[in-house]
PDB file of C-alpha atoms and ligand atoms in Angstrom:
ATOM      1  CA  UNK P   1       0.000   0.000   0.000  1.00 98.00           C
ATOM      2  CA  UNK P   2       1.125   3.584  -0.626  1.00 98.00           C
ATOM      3  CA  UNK P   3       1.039   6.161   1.846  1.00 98.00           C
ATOM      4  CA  UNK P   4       1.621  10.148   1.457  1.00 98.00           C
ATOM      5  CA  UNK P   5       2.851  12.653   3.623  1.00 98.00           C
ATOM      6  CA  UNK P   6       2.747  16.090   3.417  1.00 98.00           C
ATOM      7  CA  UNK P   7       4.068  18.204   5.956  1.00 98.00           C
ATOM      8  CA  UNK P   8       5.273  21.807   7.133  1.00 98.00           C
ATOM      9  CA  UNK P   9       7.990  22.583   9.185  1.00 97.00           C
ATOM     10  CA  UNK P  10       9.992  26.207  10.017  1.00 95.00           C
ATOM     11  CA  UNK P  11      11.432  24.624  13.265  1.00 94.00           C
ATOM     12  CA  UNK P  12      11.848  21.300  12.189  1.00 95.00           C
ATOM     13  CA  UNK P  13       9.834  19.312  15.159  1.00 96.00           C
ATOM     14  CA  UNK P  14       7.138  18.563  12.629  1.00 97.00           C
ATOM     15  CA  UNK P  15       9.145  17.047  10.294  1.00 98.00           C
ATOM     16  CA  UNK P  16      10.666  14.955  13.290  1.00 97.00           C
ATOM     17  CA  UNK P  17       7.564  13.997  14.112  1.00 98.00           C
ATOM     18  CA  UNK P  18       6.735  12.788  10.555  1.00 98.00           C
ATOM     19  CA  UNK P  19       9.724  10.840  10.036  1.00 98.00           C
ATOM     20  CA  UNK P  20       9.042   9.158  13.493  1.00 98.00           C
ATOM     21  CA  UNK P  21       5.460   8.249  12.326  1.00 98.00           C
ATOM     22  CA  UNK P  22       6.819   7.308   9.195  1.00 98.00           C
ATOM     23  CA  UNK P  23       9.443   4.809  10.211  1.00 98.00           C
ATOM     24  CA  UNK P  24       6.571   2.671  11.360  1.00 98.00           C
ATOM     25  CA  UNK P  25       4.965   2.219   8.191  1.00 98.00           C
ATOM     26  CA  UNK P  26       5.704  -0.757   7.233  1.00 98.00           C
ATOM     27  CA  UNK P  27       3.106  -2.058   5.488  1.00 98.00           C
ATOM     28  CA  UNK P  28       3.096   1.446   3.179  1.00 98.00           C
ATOM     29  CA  UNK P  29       5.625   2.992   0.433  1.00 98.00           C
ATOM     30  CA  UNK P  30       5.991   6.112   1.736  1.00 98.00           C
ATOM     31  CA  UNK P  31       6.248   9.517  -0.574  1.00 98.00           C
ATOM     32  CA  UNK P  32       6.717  12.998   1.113  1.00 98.00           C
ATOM     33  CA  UNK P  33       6.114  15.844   0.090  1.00 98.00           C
ATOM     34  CA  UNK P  34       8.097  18.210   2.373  1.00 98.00           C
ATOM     35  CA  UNK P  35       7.280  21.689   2.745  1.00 98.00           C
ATOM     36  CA  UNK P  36      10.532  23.710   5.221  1.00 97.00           C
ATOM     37  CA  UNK P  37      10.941  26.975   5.084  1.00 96.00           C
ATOM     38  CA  UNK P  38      14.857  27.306   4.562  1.00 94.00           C
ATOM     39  CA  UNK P  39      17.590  29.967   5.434  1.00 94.00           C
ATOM     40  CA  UNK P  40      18.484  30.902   9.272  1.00 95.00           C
ATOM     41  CA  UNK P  41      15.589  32.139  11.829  1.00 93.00           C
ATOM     42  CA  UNK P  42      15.164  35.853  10.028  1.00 95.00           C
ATOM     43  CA  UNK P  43      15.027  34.058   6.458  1.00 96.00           C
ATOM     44  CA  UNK P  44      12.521  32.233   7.887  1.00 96.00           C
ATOM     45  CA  UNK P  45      10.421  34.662   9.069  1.00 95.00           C
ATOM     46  CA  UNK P  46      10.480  36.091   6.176  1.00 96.00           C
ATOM     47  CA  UNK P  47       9.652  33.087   3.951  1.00 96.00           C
ATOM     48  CA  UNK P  48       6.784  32.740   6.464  1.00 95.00           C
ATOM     49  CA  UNK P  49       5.619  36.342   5.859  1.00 95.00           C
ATOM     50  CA  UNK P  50       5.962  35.397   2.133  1.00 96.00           C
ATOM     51  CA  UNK P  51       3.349  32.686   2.752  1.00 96.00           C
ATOM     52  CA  UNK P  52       1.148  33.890   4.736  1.00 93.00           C
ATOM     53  CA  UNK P  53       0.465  36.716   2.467  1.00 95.00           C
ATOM     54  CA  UNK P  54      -0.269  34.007  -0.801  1.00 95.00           C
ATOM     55  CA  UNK P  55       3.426  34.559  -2.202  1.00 97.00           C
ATOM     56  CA  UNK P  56       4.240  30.799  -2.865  1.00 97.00           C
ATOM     57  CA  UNK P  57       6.914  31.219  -5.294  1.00 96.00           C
ATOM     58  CA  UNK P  58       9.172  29.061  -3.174  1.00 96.00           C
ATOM     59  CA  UNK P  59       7.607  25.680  -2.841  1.00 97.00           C
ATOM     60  CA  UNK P  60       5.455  25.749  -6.463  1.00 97.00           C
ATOM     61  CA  UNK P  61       7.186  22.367  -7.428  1.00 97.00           C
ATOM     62  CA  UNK P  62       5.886  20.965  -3.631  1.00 97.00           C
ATOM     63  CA  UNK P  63       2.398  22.415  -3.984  1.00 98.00           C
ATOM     64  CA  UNK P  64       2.068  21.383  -8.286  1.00 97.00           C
ATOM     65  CA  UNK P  65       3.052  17.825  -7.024  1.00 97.00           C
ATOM     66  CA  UNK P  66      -0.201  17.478  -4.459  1.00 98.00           C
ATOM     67  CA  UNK P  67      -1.532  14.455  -6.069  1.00 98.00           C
ATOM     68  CA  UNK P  68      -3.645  12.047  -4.166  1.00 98.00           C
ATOM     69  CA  UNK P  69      -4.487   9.470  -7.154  1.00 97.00           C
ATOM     70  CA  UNK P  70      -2.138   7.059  -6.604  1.00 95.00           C
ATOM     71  CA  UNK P  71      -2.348   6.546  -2.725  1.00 98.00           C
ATOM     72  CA  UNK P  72      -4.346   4.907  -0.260  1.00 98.00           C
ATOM     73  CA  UNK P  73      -3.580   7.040   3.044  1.00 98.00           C
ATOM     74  CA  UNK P  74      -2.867  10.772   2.789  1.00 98.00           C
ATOM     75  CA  UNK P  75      -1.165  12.454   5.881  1.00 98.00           C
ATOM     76  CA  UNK P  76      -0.950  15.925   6.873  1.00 98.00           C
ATOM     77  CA  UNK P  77       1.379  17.155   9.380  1.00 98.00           C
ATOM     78  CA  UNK P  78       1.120  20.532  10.380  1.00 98.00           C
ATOM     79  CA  UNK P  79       2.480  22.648  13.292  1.00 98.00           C
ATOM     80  CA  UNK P  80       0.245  24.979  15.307  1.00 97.00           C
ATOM     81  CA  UNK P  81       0.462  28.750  15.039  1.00 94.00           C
ATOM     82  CA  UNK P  82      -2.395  30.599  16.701  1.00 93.00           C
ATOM     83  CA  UNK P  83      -4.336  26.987  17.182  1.00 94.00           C
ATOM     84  CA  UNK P  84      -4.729  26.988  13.621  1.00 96.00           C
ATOM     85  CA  UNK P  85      -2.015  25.581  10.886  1.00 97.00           C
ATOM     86  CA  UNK P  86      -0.709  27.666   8.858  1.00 96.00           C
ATOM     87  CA  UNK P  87      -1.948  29.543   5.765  1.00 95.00           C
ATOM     88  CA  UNK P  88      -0.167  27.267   3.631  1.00 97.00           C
ATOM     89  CA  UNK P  89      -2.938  24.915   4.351  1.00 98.00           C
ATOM     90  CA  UNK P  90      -5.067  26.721   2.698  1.00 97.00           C
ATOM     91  CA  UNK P  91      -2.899  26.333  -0.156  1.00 97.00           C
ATOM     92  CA  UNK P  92      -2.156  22.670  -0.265  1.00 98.00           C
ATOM     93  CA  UNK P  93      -6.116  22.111   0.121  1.00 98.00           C
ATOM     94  CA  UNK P  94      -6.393  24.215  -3.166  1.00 97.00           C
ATOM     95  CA  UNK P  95      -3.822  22.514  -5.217  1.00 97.00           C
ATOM     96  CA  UNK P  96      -4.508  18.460  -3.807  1.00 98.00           C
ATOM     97  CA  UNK P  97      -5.683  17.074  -7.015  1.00 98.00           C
ATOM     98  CA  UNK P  98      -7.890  13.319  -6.432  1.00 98.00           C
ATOM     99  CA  UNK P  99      -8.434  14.303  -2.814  1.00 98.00           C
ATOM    100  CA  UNK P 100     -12.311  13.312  -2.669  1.00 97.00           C
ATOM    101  CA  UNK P 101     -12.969  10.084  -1.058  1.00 97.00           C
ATOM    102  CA  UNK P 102      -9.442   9.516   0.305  1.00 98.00           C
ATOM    103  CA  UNK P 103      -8.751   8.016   3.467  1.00 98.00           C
ATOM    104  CA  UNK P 104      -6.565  10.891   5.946  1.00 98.00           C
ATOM    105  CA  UNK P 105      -4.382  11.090   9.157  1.00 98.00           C
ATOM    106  CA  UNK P 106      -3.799  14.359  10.702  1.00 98.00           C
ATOM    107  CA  UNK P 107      -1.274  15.816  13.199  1.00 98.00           C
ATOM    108  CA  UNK P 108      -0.430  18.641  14.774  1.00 98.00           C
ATOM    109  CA  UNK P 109       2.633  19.534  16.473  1.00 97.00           C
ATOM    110  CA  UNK P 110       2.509  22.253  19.462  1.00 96.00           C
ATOM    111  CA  UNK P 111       3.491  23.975  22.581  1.00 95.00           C
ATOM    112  CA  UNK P 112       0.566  24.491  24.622  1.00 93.00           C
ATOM    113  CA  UNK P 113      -2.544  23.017  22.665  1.00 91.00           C
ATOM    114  CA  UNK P 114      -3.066  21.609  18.930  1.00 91.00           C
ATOM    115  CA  UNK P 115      -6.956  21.093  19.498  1.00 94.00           C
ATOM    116  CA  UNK P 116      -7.864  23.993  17.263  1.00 97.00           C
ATOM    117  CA  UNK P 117      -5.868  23.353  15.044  1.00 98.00           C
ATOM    118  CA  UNK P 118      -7.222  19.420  14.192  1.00 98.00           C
ATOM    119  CA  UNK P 119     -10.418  20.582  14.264  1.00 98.00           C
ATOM    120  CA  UNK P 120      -9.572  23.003  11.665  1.00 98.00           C
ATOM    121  CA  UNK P 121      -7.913  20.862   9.268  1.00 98.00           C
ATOM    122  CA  UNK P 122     -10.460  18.329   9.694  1.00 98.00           C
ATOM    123  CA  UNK P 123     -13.588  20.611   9.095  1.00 98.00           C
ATOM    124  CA  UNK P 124     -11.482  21.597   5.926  1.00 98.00           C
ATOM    125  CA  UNK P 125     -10.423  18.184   4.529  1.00 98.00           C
ATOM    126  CA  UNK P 126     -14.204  16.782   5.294  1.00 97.00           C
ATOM    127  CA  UNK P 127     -15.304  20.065   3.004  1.00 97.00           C
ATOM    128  CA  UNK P 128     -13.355  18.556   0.460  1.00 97.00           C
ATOM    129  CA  UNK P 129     -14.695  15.285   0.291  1.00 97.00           C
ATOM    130  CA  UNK P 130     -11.927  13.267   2.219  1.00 98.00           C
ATOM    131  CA  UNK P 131     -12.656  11.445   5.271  1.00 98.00           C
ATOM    132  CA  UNK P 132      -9.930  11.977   8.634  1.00 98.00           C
ATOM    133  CA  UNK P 133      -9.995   8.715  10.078  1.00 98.00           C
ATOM    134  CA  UNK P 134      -7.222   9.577  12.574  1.00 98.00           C
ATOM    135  CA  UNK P 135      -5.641  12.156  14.240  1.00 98.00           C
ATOM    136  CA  UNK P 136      -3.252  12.982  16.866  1.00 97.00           C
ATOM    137  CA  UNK P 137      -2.068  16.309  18.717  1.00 97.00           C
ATOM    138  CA  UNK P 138       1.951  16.270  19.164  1.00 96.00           C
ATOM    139  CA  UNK P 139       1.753  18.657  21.990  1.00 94.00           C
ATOM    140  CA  UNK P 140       5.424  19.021  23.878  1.00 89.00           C
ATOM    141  CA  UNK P 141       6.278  22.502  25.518  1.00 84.00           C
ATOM    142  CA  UNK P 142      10.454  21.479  25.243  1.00 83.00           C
ATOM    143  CA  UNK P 143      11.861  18.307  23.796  1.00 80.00           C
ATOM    144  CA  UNK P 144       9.424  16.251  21.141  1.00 82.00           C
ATOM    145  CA  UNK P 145      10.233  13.168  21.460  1.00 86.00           C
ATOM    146  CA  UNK P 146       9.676  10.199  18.627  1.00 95.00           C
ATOM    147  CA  UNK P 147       8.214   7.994  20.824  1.00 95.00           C
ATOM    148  CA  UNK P 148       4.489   8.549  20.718  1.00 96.00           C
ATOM    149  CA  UNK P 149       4.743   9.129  16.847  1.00 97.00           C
ATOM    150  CA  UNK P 150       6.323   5.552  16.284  1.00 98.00           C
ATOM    151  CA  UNK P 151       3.711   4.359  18.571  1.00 97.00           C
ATOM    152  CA  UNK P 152       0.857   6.428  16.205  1.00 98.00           C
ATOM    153  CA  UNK P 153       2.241   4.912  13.341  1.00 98.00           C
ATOM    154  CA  UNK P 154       2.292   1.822  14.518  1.00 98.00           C
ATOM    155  CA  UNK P 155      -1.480   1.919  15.386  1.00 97.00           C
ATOM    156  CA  UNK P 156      -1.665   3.031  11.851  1.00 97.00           C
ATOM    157  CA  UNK P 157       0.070   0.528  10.319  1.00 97.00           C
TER     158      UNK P 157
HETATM  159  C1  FMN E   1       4.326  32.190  15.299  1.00 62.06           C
HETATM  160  C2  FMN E   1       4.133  30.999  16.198  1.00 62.06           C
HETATM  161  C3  FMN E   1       2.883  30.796  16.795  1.00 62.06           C
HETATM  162  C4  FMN E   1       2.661  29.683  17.632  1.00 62.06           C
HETATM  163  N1  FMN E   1       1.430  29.510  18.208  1.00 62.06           N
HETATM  164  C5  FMN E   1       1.205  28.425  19.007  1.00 62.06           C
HETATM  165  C6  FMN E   1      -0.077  28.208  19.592  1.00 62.06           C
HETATM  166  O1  FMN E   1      -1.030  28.952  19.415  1.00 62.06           O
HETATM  167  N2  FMN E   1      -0.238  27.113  20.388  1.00 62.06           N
HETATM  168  C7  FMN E   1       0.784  26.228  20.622  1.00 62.06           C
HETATM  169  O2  FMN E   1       0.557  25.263  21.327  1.00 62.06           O
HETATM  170  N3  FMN E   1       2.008  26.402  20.070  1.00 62.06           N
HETATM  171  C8  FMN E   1       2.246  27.470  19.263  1.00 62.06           C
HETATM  172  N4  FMN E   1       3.483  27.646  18.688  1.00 62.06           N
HETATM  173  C9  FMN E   1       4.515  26.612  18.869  1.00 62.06           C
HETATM  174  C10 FMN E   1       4.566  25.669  17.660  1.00 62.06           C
HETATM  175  O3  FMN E   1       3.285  25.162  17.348  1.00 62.06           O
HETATM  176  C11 FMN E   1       5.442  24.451  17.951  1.00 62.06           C
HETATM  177  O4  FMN E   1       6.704  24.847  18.376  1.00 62.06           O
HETATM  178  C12 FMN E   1       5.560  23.536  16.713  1.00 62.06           C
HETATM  179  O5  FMN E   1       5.932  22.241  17.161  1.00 62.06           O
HETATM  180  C13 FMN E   1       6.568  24.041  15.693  1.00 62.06           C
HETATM  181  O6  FMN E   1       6.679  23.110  14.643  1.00 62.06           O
HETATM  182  P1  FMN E   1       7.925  23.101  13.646  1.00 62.06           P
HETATM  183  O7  FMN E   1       9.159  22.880  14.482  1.00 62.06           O
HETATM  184  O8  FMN E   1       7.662  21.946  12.749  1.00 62.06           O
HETATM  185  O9  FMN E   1       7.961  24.396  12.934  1.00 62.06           O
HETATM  186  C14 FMN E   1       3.723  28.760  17.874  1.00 62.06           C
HETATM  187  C15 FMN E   1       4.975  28.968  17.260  1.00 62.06           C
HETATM  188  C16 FMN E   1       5.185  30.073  16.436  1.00 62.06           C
HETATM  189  C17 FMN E   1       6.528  30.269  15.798  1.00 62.06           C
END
């Protein structure tokens, strides 16, 4: 089976998080599509800035390859700004092409809370015609471990 996972990351603990989750996968070919916002903290502010005001210059080859068709699970990993995700969201739900009827994990990764931010991505994802049929809120105030995301992927799996 073939599994997708699409992800966002300026600090890198959601890609962490992803790779943990993906490791236990076993049963799945895993594709990502990787969306890190490059350069030292101030470059990445500004990259952020760049997105958040619909300037996606920098990741057109990540967003123009959102295609669903050929997988069976789609993830989305996304980290929590505001208890939302962040406006790139928006984005990748606008370019997924073959998203209706998929299956889809969610997860969050955050500081002091993620709920918003599921409930967010599901009520979007659900609007598009995809069902969430798991989620999970990565929620560490220091140190994110890989532990609970091996044991999510496992459950998964
Ligand atoms: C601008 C900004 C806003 C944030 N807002 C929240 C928040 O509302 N709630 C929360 O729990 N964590 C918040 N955080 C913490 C991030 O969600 C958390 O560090 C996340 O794991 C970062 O993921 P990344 O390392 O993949 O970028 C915020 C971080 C930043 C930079």
């Amino acid at each position: 089976m073939k599994a997708l996972i699409v992800y966002y990351t300026m600090a890198g603990r959601t890609k962490k998080t992803a790779h943990a989750i993906a490791s236990a996968l076993t049963n799945y070919e895993v594709t990502f599509v990787p969306i890190e916002l490059p350069g030292n903290f101030f470059q990445k502010i500004q990259v952020f800035d760049d997105f958040e005001k619909g300037k996606f210059s920098l990741i057109e080859d990540e967003l123009n390859s959102l295609d669903a068709a050929n997988f069976d699970l789609v993830f989305f990993g996304m980290p929590t700004y505001g208890n939302k995700p962040p406006g790139t969201f928006h984005e990748i739900m606008k370019r997924m092409k073959n998203f209706s009827g998929k299956k889809v994990i969610i997860f969050t990764t955050a500081r002091f809370t993620g709920k918003g931010t599921l409930e967010y991505m599901k009520e979007k994802i659900e609007a598009e015609g995809a069902v969430v049929i798991n989620q999970y809120n990565f929620r560490r105030f220091f140190w994110i471990g890989k532990k609970r995301a091996i044991e999510f992927g496992k459950e998964i799996n």
